[in-house]
Each structure stands twice: as structure tokens, then as C-alpha cells.
DNA sequence: GCCGTTTTCGGCCCGACTGTTTTCAGTCG
């Protein structure tokens, strides 16, 4: 379940929103927002800190520290409750509609009494927004479009939210007496990018103790269905969770069945029928005699169908069964294959942790190498200068090889995340860029250029001799912003031609490239990098979601450059680059 | 509400874009 830090961060983010929505001081709102972000990214658990220790967290002063203590002690904060009483929860939800911020939401609530997304949609259609100052026909259009985007995300949650909850549930249920196995199945096990409901599977002779423990979980708010083989609940976050309990001898068949996907299972059952067998969640049986052929492990079930075990992220009926039969199933890249992270930030730009903390955390993860890639000066929200970047490089060189248990220590690469401007140009002239070990280049604005312009823009970036990796290539934000309208095939072709690597950005709200695009890109012979884009030490671990996405794209370790040894990686980065000038560090 | 080689008050990232205005407010990154 969420750490105290995440809970507290969510609380202050809500408080900040409520301050804005009630017309409070904008700087006060911003201060709480900064505190929330800082707390969320802080390495130590706030529950272990006192008021003084809490104030060590950047952007946390006396007032916030005391509120944290109040929250951890009472489970509530009076100041937050006071504002909650004034703003219906639906009003806060309005700001989730893209292009609708706190000021407009406040006007809608105060002038028209709108307090939910549904009421907003009705009001727009009834043309009730027309008379409001600052609301024109284009605003109406944007709001309707935003609502549509919001709805297309549905009630699904991002992977990290679902994974945290599911792992907590599995951990607790595994402790229940009589439970022999427990694991999550469903789309979470297949690492789909969003999760609609969580499927948990357990094996036990007697299901009653598990079902009881499940309904008594602290964050369960509603029991939707309660039986001996299946129980469904809803959690405080509105997520539906199903628990199914099967006899231990059916474990493998049940895990296979409940992992899906539906399309994959249909294909398997068809194959079973073809072989004179019958496949269900209880096992693989002889269709005539009904005798059990396999059910204890997934491997047994697949073997009974003449197939190798298929990794869950591949189970989408996208050719995995044919590949399994032909013996050409790829061995997907795993987290253990990764030797480093090639896109990360520090507090030099918009990261939360100083260089040394990020490096130490990377070393703890056992990496062989690690790249620091803060933003260049083109992003106006940053304050980057040549001097600050070179100073960071000197500090990074001093830390090179000094961390980690590996021989030679953790090797550090100095990089930058460049901004791809509307014409496809990037920050800094070539001679300055040549001083970096690697450059990530990404689109951060002007998302609405037409397809031709966007395609030219990305292809030009690929062709730049110093651009090694295209960061979050489509810039989509799941449920918030669609990807840019770009001819990806042209980009893939350019990447393959120039050796430019495509990023699989592992942040749960991005997962960019996404699996379908990866499947296409790999046909062009493109290489990939699975990167965390970490802005705090805690983000480093999100790499697992990027790996899941890479697996869904059928990538092997060889396709992913940050599984390569450093010498091979360096050789690849050096291709086509201008020679460094002798004076560049 | 936080912070400090502008330090206990007076700033707070800031520029681009969009849409609604006719000089600016809101949103976003």
C-alpha cells in the first residue's frame, strides 16, 4: 500500500488544490504543492520523523511539518477538513479536465453551482457557460474535448497505483494460515499500461479464512460480492479487486486462466479442442475421459498444449502462440538484464534530489553505469547556463567510480535532456554538445503542429550528430494528453538509419513508446533504451514498468542498449559524433 | 507557506500559447 509519504503528499496536493479552488493565496497553494512533491520524493519515511526531522525536507517548514504530525497522529488535518467542507469533491475533480484549471472550476462552481464533471457536460450542452466572463465558444469546445479524454481513460488507474495496492494485498493474504500460494493475475501481471480492476489469485484447501481476511483489509470500503471461490470488493481509491481462491492442485491452470488475456485464452482453448483436450481454470483435461493432464503449474499447462511457457506480457494473441509453436518465441528483456539508466534528473533542474543522492541511489540498485541528463536552457522553466552544466560535469566526474560494489564502481555518464524546438533544432551548438557523453532529446511543447511539421521535427532531431536518444517520443500522458500526431514510421526509419535510440520512458503516466509502437519500431531494426526519467531517488524503481512495456513489445536484451556493457554502449554513442575538442572536459 | 552569497521581508520560474479580450487571464510545461 502507499507509503506514508505518498499519503501525505496526496493530502497536501489536495490542500493546495482546495486553496486555489477557494480563491486562497496562490503562493500559499504553490508552497503546499511544492511540499507535496518534495515529501513524495523524500527518501526517508515521514512516519519515522519528528517535527524537526520533517523540516529537513526541502520546502517543508514549521506549518507543514506540524500538519504532517497532526495527520499521522489523528488521521486528519483540521485545516484541510475545513476547506473540504467548503468544496464538494466533484469540484476538485473538475480540474482533472484538461484545459480546466482551478480558477475556471471555481467560477463554474460559484456562478453556476456545477460540482461534477457530468453537471459540467450538461451545462455546456445547455449553453449555460455562454454568459460567463472568460468563457467563449472555443472554451466550451475544449471542455467537451477534455471531458471526452478523461472518460476514455475510464475508471482505470495507472500501473504503479495498481501494483502498489496489489502487492500489499498479496503480501497480507500470503500470511493467512492455509494459504499455499498467492499472486496477482489479470492485466496487472501482463503489465498493461492501465488497470481496470485487480485480480488476485490464492491457493488453499479452505477458502474461508482468505475470504474473511480479504474483506477485512483496511482499505476495503464495499464488498460487492462474497462467495467461496470469488469475492469482489471496492477500495478507498474506488478500485475493484477480485480475489479467487482455488485448490492448490489447480494453481497453474487458474493462474493461466485468470492472467488472460481473453483473446489469448480463447486461442489456447481452441488449440486444446483441436488436440482432443479441454482447458479450464481447473486444469487441462482429456475431453473424452475427463482425466486430468495438467494443472499444477503454468508450465505444465502450456506443455500439455505443446507450447513453451509464454511470459504474461506476451499473452495478447499477437502471434505469441504461433511463435511458441515454431520455437521462435523471444526471451524478453528482464529488469535483471539492465546495467544502467540513461535518462535521469537532479535538483540542478527540476529533479528533487542532489547529484550525490541520485548517484548513491543508483549504485544501490547495482547498476554498472548511470547517466545524469538534466534539462538544457531551452526549457524556459529551468535556469540552465553553460557554467552550471560544466560545474555539474566536474562534480559528476569526481564521483565517477566512487560508488557501488562492482569492480571499478558505478561509472557515470554526463548527459543532458535537450529540447527539440518546433523546427527540430536543440539547445546548444554542436561544439558544446560534443562535450556530453550522451544527449537525450525530447519534445516538450508545440504539440499541436501538423503531422508533416512534427514528423520533420523529430526526423531532424534524429539526424543531429549529437542526439543519441529520443526521449518520450510521443509525449503522451495517459488519460491526459494524446500523443503528438507524427508519422512514427518515418521516425523509426530515421532512427534505424542514424542509429538514434528510441526511449521507452518508464514513468507510469508516460510509458512512451507504448507497446504497439515498439512492436512496429523493432521491425525497422531500431534500438531502445528503457529509462526511468527519474526526478527523485524513488522514481528509479519505476524502471520495472518500462521493462514490462518492453516485454509487451517483444524486445530482447539485445534490442535494449542499456543492457549492453559500457564499452559497447560508449562505442555506439560515439558513432557519427563530432570529435571532442581537446579542451572539452 | 517557504526561503535566504538579494537573508527575517519580500520575493516566489517564467515564457508560450490560447482564447477572450482590445490589454489580459488562465493554463501548461
XYZ file of C-alpha atoms (C1' of nucleotides) in Angstrom:
614
model
C 0.000 0.000 0.000
C 1.027 3.608 -0.335
C 3.839 4.744 1.944
C 3.028 7.422 4.484
C 4.943 9.804 2.223
C 2.583 9.189 -0.674
C -0.463 9.590 1.540
C 0.861 12.835 2.985
C 1.897 14.084 -0.450
C -1.621 13.409 -1.762
C -3.065 15.246 1.224
C -1.013 18.391 0.601
C -1.684 18.291 -3.119
C -5.383 18.205 -2.255
C -4.909 21.046 0.213
C -3.137 23.100 -2.451
C -5.983 22.426 -4.897
C -8.543 23.392 -2.273
C -6.715 26.640 -1.543
C -6.815 27.517 -5.253
C -10.438 26.457 -5.604
C -11.482 28.695 -2.738
C -9.564 31.659 -4.088
C -6.852 31.479 -1.447
C -3.372 32.934 -1.808
C -1.766 31.474 -4.925
C 1.670 31.393 -3.328
C 0.335 29.522 -0.360
C -1.194 26.973 -2.716
C 2.077 26.718 -4.570
C 4.041 26.280 -1.343
C 1.903 23.269 -0.410
C 2.197 21.856 -3.891
C 5.977 22.062 -3.684
C 5.903 20.484 -0.238
C 3.752 17.636 -1.558
C 6.157 16.896 -4.376
C 9.126 17.105 -2.080
C 7.596 14.773 0.511
C 6.606 12.274 -2.164
C 10.160 12.113 -3.407
C 11.863 12.125 0.005
C 13.935 9.053 0.819
C 13.009 8.695 4.499
C 9.545 7.643 5.700
C 7.799 10.682 7.193
C 6.182 8.416 9.785
C 9.618 7.984 11.388
C 10.369 11.718 11.645
C 9.521 14.345 14.265
C 8.678 17.992 13.590
C 12.353 18.885 13.476
C 13.289 15.988 11.196
C 10.387 16.811 8.897
C 11.697 20.347 8.431
C 14.855 18.880 6.942
C 12.724 18.006 3.900
C 13.082 20.757 1.307
C 10.055 23.061 1.099
C 8.724 21.788 4.434
C 8.596 24.432 7.144
C 7.090 24.502 10.601
C 3.498 24.781 9.466
C 3.607 21.839 7.067
C 5.665 19.740 9.489
C 3.075 20.254 12.199
C 0.279 19.317 9.832
C 2.113 16.097 8.971
C 2.422 15.226 12.646
C -1.260 16.051 13.113
C -2.176 13.801 10.202
C -0.083 10.870 11.376
C -1.493 11.205 14.890
C -5.192 11.895 14.172
C -5.606 10.675 10.611
C -6.897 14.115 9.685
C -5.809 17.737 9.483
C -8.253 20.367 10.736
C -7.239 22.977 8.153
C -7.811 20.515 5.302
C -11.151 19.379 6.713
C -12.275 22.988 6.888
C -11.682 23.514 3.176
C -13.106 20.114 2.265
C -16.346 21.218 3.894
C -16.485 24.211 1.562
C -15.685 22.474 -1.733
C -17.604 19.398 -2.900
C -15.233 16.651 -4.076
C -16.673 16.831 -7.588
C -15.463 20.402 -7.956
C -11.882 19.333 -7.391
C -12.426 16.612 -9.935
C -13.286 19.316 -12.476
C -9.648 20.369 -12.620
C -8.804 16.898 -13.937
C -10.418 18.037 -17.187
C -7.518 19.221 -19.371
C -7.606 22.994 -20.018
C -9.741 23.474 -16.923
C -7.753 24.862 -14.039
C -8.706 25.921 -10.537
C -9.797 29.442 -11.491
C -12.291 28.348 -14.109
C -13.500 25.488 -11.915
C -14.122 27.969 -9.124
C -16.152 30.252 -11.383
C -18.194 27.272 -12.604
C -18.921 26.195 -9.053
C -19.657 29.623 -7.639
C -21.609 31.079 -10.554
C -23.436 28.007 -11.840
C -23.294 25.621 -8.891
C -21.561 22.982 -11.005
C -19.991 20.332 -8.806
C -19.291 17.327 -11.020
C -17.937 16.517 -14.455
C -21.377 15.258 -15.501
C -23.046 18.535 -14.487
C -20.349 20.385 -16.401
C -21.013 18.410 -19.582
C -24.746 19.085 -19.222
C -24.149 22.793 -18.622
C -22.002 23.126 -21.732
C -24.636 21.406 -23.848
C -27.347 23.631 -22.354
C -25.172 26.631 -23.306
C -25.160 27.824 -19.719
C -21.491 28.822 -19.923
C -22.154 31.441 -22.585
C -22.812 34.298 -20.178
C -19.761 33.718 -18.012
C -16.915 36.165 -18.399
C -13.868 34.424 -19.870
C -15.817 31.532 -21.348
C -16.269 31.582 -25.120
C -17.237 29.019 -27.764
C -13.672 27.702 -28.016
C -13.556 27.152 -24.255
C -16.753 25.132 -24.478
C -15.260 23.031 -27.219
C -12.061 22.465 -25.245
C -14.013 21.464 -22.154
C -16.104 18.923 -24.045
C -12.991 17.504 -25.652
C -11.267 17.372 -22.259
C -14.197 15.510 -20.725
C -14.050 13.014 -23.550
C -10.337 12.433 -22.934
C -10.990 11.970 -19.240
C -13.732 9.456 -19.930
C -11.666 7.493 -22.409
C -9.277 6.763 -19.539
C -12.386 5.461 -17.746
C -12.019 4.198 -14.247
C -8.656 2.674 -14.989
C -5.665 3.569 -12.843
C -2.001 3.795 -13.679
C 0.238 0.782 -13.237
C 2.125 1.993 -10.186
C -1.046 2.669 -8.215
C -2.447 -0.773 -9.026
C 0.882 -2.511 -8.446
C 1.390 -0.945 -5.014
C -2.089 -1.946 -3.906
C -1.931 -5.438 -5.395
C 1.444 -6.182 -3.837
C 0.199 -5.096 -0.449
C -2.871 -7.337 -0.766
C -0.815 -10.312 -1.935
C 1.612 -9.772 0.941
C -1.171 -9.739 3.515
C -3.086 -12.703 2.094
C 0.064 -14.813 1.841
C 0.260 -14.569 5.645
C -3.206 -16.071 6.171
C -3.000 -19.601 7.524
C -3.795 -22.232 4.922
C -2.733 -20.058 2.006
C -0.203 -22.022 -0.067
C 0.199 -19.597 -2.970
C -0.880 -16.040 -3.685
C -0.168 -13.827 -6.686
C -1.744 -11.175 -8.845
C -3.063 -12.163 -12.232
C -5.023 -10.265 -14.864
C -3.857 -7.201 -16.761
C -1.510 -6.257 -13.938
C 0.501 -9.456 -14.456
C 0.521 -8.769 -18.176
C 1.764 -5.232 -17.336
C -0.870 -3.412 -19.329
C -0.438 0.333 -19.153
C -3.602 0.972 -17.187
C -5.510 -1.332 -14.874
C -9.287 -1.522 -14.617
C -9.543 -3.940 -11.733
C -7.086 -6.015 -9.806
C -7.243 -9.817 -9.927
C -5.674 -11.670 -7.050
C -5.403 -15.436 -7.026
C -4.752 -17.622 -3.989
C -4.479 -21.361 -3.464
C -5.873 -23.014 -0.330
C -7.873 -26.109 0.644
C -10.288 -23.959 2.648
C -11.096 -20.538 1.168
C -12.996 -19.121 4.157
C -10.071 -17.624 6.128
C -8.726 -15.950 2.975
C -12.089 -14.514 2.003
C -12.574 -13.174 5.514
C -9.111 -11.593 5.613
C -9.735 -10.092 2.187
C -12.985 -8.347 3.135
C -11.353 -7.083 6.323
C -8.460 -5.331 4.566
C -8.168 -1.801 5.950
C -8.809 -0.025 2.659
C -11.891 -2.022 1.658
C -14.955 0.247 1.604
C -17.508 -2.019 -0.021
C -17.972 -5.755 -0.501
C -19.557 -6.149 -3.920
C -19.830 -9.948 -3.898
C -18.857 -12.539 -1.353
C -18.654 -16.260 -2.103
C -16.487 -19.316 -1.501
C -14.489 -19.152 -4.743
C -14.739 -15.458 -5.578
C -15.055 -12.261 -3.594
C -15.124 -8.736 -5.034
C -14.515 -5.539 -3.110
C -14.026 -1.868 -3.763
C -11.235 0.091 -2.120
C -10.998 3.630 -0.801
C -9.474 4.636 -4.134
C -12.519 3.288 -5.964
C -10.614 0.334 -7.401
C -12.380 -3.011 -7.745
C -10.384 -6.016 -6.538
C -11.361 -9.648 -7.141
C -9.988 -12.496 -5.089
C -10.328 -16.032 -6.377
C -9.329 -18.995 -4.281
C -8.620 -22.344 -5.923
C -7.419 -25.726 -4.631
C -3.606 -25.976 -4.698
C -3.614 -28.650 -7.411
C -5.383 -26.193 -9.775
C -2.908 -23.355 -9.188
C -1.193 -23.382 -12.576
C -4.372 -23.676 -14.620
C -6.102 -20.988 -12.585
C -3.148 -18.613 -12.817
C -3.064 -19.145 -16.562
C -6.791 -18.636 -16.891
C -7.034 -15.513 -14.732
C -3.979 -13.903 -16.268
C -5.610 -13.789 -19.710
C -5.804 -12.038 -21.982
C -9.216 -13.154 -23.060
C -8.053 -13.358 -26.663
C -5.004 -15.430 -25.676
C -7.160 -17.822 -23.648
C -9.638 -18.308 -26.455
C -6.782 -19.296 -28.756
C -5.455 -21.733 -26.159
C -8.842 -23.344 -25.650
C -9.282 -23.672 -29.395
C -5.954 -25.431 -29.535
C -6.999 -27.684 -26.672
C -10.176 -28.679 -28.503
C -8.122 -29.320 -31.624
C -5.933 -31.701 -29.610
C -8.930 -33.506 -28.108
C -8.472 -31.727 -24.787
C -10.455 -29.322 -22.626
C -8.900 -26.319 -20.866
C -10.498 -24.517 -17.937
C -9.367 -22.717 -14.808
C -9.296 -26.117 -13.096
C -6.879 -27.754 -15.483
C -6.205 -29.332 -18.820
C -8.289 -32.495 -19.273
C -8.776 -35.256 -21.775
C -12.043 -34.331 -23.494
C -13.314 -37.937 -23.602
C -12.231 -39.496 -20.347
C -12.150 -36.278 -18.335
C -8.837 -37.317 -16.797
C -6.568 -34.505 -15.683
C -3.492 -33.938 -17.826
C -2.028 -30.793 -16.247
C -2.972 -28.093 -13.742
C -0.324 -27.709 -11.016
C 1.912 -25.200 -12.807
C 1.513 -22.913 -15.793
C 4.476 -24.633 -17.439
C 2.620 -27.974 -17.218
C -0.483 -26.483 -18.809
C 1.404 -24.916 -21.707
C 3.463 -28.079 -22.158
C 0.245 -30.106 -22.329
C -0.735 -27.939 -25.286
C 2.630 -28.442 -26.959
C 3.797 -24.935 -26.096
C 6.657 -23.426 -24.112
C 5.667 -21.259 -21.139
C 4.705 -17.858 -22.522
C 5.682 -14.778 -20.498
C 2.489 -12.953 -19.383
C 3.251 -9.622 -21.135
C 3.200 -11.511 -24.445
C -0.217 -13.066 -23.891
C -2.268 -10.773 -26.127
C -2.819 -13.017 -29.151
C -0.300 -11.016 -31.119
C 1.440 -14.027 -32.613
C 2.864 -15.483 -29.385
C 1.116 -18.834 -29.818
C 2.380 -19.240 -33.376
C 5.868 -18.200 -32.257
C 5.701 -20.677 -29.381
C 4.761 -23.491 -31.734
C 7.507 -22.502 -34.163
C 10.087 -22.248 -31.382
C 10.722 -18.574 -32.172
C 9.300 -17.025 -29.021
C 11.709 -14.285 -27.904
C 13.342 -14.351 -24.493
C 12.077 -10.957 -23.290
C 14.441 -8.495 -21.673
C 14.191 -8.522 -17.859
C 14.963 -5.998 -15.177
C 17.996 -8.092 -14.240
C 19.420 -7.541 -17.731
C 19.616 -3.763 -17.234
C 23.049 -2.378 -16.457
C 22.096 1.250 -16.136
C 19.675 4.122 -16.533
C 20.253 6.707 -19.264
C 17.742 9.472 -18.501
C 17.609 10.976 -15.010
C 17.452 14.393 -13.369
C 18.819 16.136 -10.315
C 17.899 19.294 -8.443
C 20.085 21.229 -10.859
C 16.891 21.473 -12.916
C 13.517 20.040 -11.975
C 14.622 16.948 -10.046
C 14.240 16.775 -6.285
C 17.468 15.170 -5.125
C 21.035 16.451 -5.362
C 23.510 14.734 -7.693
C 25.232 12.749 -4.988
C 21.967 11.304 -3.628
C 20.835 10.208 -7.068
C 24.192 8.600 -7.760
C 24.208 6.801 -4.411
C 20.676 5.509 -5.013
C 21.641 4.301 -8.491
C 24.640 2.493 -7.024
C 22.342 0.783 -4.509
C 20.392 -0.619 -7.427
C 23.520 -2.387 -8.584
C 23.954 -0.556 -11.880
C 27.222 -0.640 -13.800
C 26.627 2.821 -15.250
C 24.316 5.769 -14.784
C 23.654 8.885 -16.828
C 22.612 12.244 -15.409
C 20.671 14.216 -18.007
C 19.343 17.499 -16.677
C 17.413 19.867 -18.915
C 19.163 22.248 -21.243
C 18.491 26.018 -21.237
C 15.753 25.987 -23.885
C 13.073 24.947 -21.421
C 12.269 28.304 -20.000
C 11.027 26.826 -16.742
C 14.635 25.901 -15.994
C 17.547 28.156 -15.328
C 20.368 26.439 -17.095
C 23.628 28.046 -18.090
C 26.811 26.652 -19.611
C 28.618 27.290 -16.352
C 26.099 25.387 -14.228
C 26.192 22.450 -16.612
C 30.012 22.346 -16.680
C 30.132 22.660 -12.922
C 27.819 19.651 -12.649
C 30.074 17.766 -15.031
C 33.087 18.426 -12.825
C 31.175 17.267 -9.745
C 29.985 14.167 -11.578
C 33.492 13.283 -12.760
C 34.652 13.493 -9.165
C 32.024 10.906 -8.164
C 32.784 8.580 -11.090
C 33.627 5.073 -9.896
C 33.337 6.012 -6.225
C 30.000 4.308 -5.547
C 28.739 0.777 -5.839
C 30.017 -2.661 -5.014
C 31.064 -3.570 -8.540
C 34.699 -3.644 -9.552
C 35.543 -0.207 -10.867
C 32.470 1.194 -9.127
C 29.437 2.833 -10.708
C 30.538 4.564 -13.912
C 28.871 7.901 -14.525
C 27.906 9.454 -17.826
C 27.309 13.162 -18.139
C 24.402 13.975 -20.394
C 21.569 16.391 -20.976
C 17.942 16.260 -21.940
C 17.701 18.662 -24.839
C 14.514 20.301 -26.008
C 13.529 19.697 -29.613
C 12.274 23.067 -30.843
C 9.472 23.468 -33.403
C 11.997 23.272 -36.253
C 13.775 20.199 -34.922
C 16.753 22.089 -33.500
C 18.120 21.528 -29.995
C 19.771 23.544 -27.213
C 23.428 24.483 -27.558
C 25.747 24.472 -30.580
C 27.492 21.299 -31.651
C 30.847 22.070 -30.085
C 29.272 22.399 -26.645
C 27.119 19.293 -27.162
C 30.197 17.300 -28.135
C 31.351 17.586 -24.523
C 28.486 15.417 -23.273
C 28.760 11.654 -23.004
C 25.207 11.352 -24.272
C 22.244 13.511 -25.197
C 18.564 12.689 -24.866
C 16.352 14.971 -26.963
C 12.631 15.354 -26.347
C 9.597 17.356 -27.393
C 8.209 19.490 -24.548
C 5.946 21.986 -26.310
C 4.214 22.899 -29.566
C 2.353 19.599 -29.528
C -0.234 20.787 -31.995
C 1.929 21.291 -35.048
C 0.593 19.450 -38.067
C 1.703 15.938 -38.859
C 4.198 16.937 -41.542
C 5.859 19.539 -39.323
C 6.039 17.207 -36.329
C 7.473 14.408 -38.422
C 10.117 16.706 -39.927
C 10.890 17.969 -36.452
C 11.570 14.519 -34.995
C 13.426 13.247 -38.045
C 15.692 16.292 -37.937
C 16.418 15.639 -34.274
C 17.329 12.037 -35.135
C 19.730 13.313 -37.766
C 21.548 15.622 -35.354
C 25.010 14.116 -34.807
C 24.890 14.672 -31.053
C 21.391 13.344 -30.361
C 21.662 9.782 -29.093
C 18.214 9.076 -27.696
C 14.749 10.456 -28.464
C 13.071 10.842 -25.067
C 9.368 10.011 -24.550
C 8.865 10.013 -28.344
C 5.112 10.704 -28.498
C 4.919 12.877 -25.329
C 1.552 11.368 -24.442
C 0.307 11.489 -20.846
C -2.014 8.584 -20.210
C -5.581 9.808 -19.701
C -4.491 13.434 -20.017
C -2.899 14.117 -23.332
C -2.835 12.118 -26.552
C 0.499 11.609 -28.252
C 1.586 14.065 -30.924
C 0.323 13.436 -34.442
C 3.543 12.218 -36.030
C 4.353 9.700 -38.742
C 6.073 7.236 -36.458
C 7.167 5.010 -39.303
C 9.190 7.893 -40.731
C 10.742 8.397 -37.298
C 11.516 4.690 -36.931
C 13.147 4.715 -40.339
C 15.245 7.742 -39.347
C 16.268 6.078 -36.075
C 17.336 2.910 -37.835
C 19.273 4.911 -40.428
C 21.092 7.156 -37.929
C 21.474 4.755 -35.015
C 19.347 7.032 -32.836
C 17.885 5.135 -29.905
C 14.202 5.364 -29.019
C 13.361 5.699 -25.370
C 10.839 3.611 -23.534
C 10.098 6.084 -20.790
C 9.160 4.066 -17.717
C 7.169 6.693 -15.822
C 3.730 5.155 -15.277
C 1.947 8.231 -16.638
C 4.011 8.092 -19.831
C 5.064 4.553 -20.848
C 6.208 6.128 -24.075
C 6.845 4.485 -26.546
C 3.926 2.213 -25.938
C 3.844 -1.478 -26.695
C 2.188 -1.374 -30.136
C 4.645 1.252 -31.359
C 7.580 -0.762 -30.023
C 6.368 -3.810 -31.913
C 6.387 -1.745 -35.086
C 9.663 0.040 -34.441
C 11.612 -3.145 -33.832
C 10.799 -4.285 -37.364
C 12.881 -1.355 -38.603
C 15.856 -2.548 -36.573
C 15.585 0.322 -34.096
C 17.407 0.114 -30.732
C 15.738 1.106 -27.497
C 16.645 2.427 -24.067
C 14.431 1.733 -21.071
C 14.824 4.816 -18.880
C 13.280 5.969 -15.623
C 13.348 9.743 -16.326
C 13.696 9.822 -12.525
C 13.156 13.143 -10.817
C 13.778 11.624 -7.374
C 15.551 8.592 -5.959
C 12.256 6.768 -5.605
C 11.492 7.094 -9.305
C 14.498 4.936 -10.180
C 12.436 1.849 -9.358
C 9.761 2.643 -11.946
C 12.084 1.073 -14.499
C 10.164 -2.166 -13.901
C 7.137 -0.700 -15.682
C 9.308 0.259 -18.631
C 10.666 -3.278 -18.716
C 7.110 -4.638 -18.692
C 6.296 -2.369 -21.633
C 9.439 -3.502 -23.482
C 8.387 -7.115 -22.879
C 4.961 -6.346 -24.293
C 6.843 -5.030 -27.325
C 8.682 -8.366 -27.615
C 12.087 -6.828 -27.002
C 15.066 -8.963 -26.057
C 18.088 -7.782 -24.088
C 19.974 -7.281 -27.343
C 17.420 -4.688 -28.509
C 17.917 -2.550 -25.392
C 21.138 -0.530 -25.290
C 21.197 -0.127 -21.533
C 21.666 -3.868 -21.117
C 24.898 -3.598 -23.084
C 28.327 -3.484 -21.426
C 29.626 0.067 -21.053
C 32.297 -0.302 -23.724
C 29.730 -1.366 -26.325
C 27.385 1.405 -25.249
C 30.154 4.018 -25.486
C 31.112 2.778 -28.920
C 27.517 3.188 -30.048
C 27.261 6.689 -28.545
C 30.451 7.771 -30.283
C 29.108 6.942 -33.751
C 28.713 9.964 -36.001
C 29.599 12.458 -33.289
C 31.916 15.364 -33.927
C 35.313 14.773 -32.360
C 35.641 16.345 -28.979
C 37.825 19.352 -28.770
C 40.888 18.800 -26.607
C 39.780 21.442 -24.117
C 36.327 19.974 -23.528
C 36.076 18.061 -20.303
C 3.765 28.975 3.401
C 8.790 28.700 2.438
C 13.200 30.625 1.934
C 17.901 33.265 2.287
C 26.329 34.711 -1.014
C 19.485 39.652 -2.803
C 18.724 36.541 4.452
C 13.904 37.751 8.809
C 10.968 40.719 4.371
C 9.578 40.405 0.029
C 10.002 37.671 -3.300
C 8.228 33.162 -5.117
C 10.122 30.030 -12.746
C 8.704 32.123 -16.430
C 7.732 32.125 -21.250
C 4.477 30.389 -24.685
C 0.146 29.652 -26.047
C -4.836 30.069 -26.210
C -8.893 32.303 -26.013
C -11.045 36.165 -24.950
C -10.308 40.201 -24.915
C -8.923 45.432 -27.055
C -4.691 44.657 -22.829
C -5.209 40.386 -20.188
C -6.285 35.920 -17.566
C -5.765 31.176 -17.281
C -3.327 27.012 -18.252
C 0.597 24.421 -19.208
C 5.224 22.579 -19.074
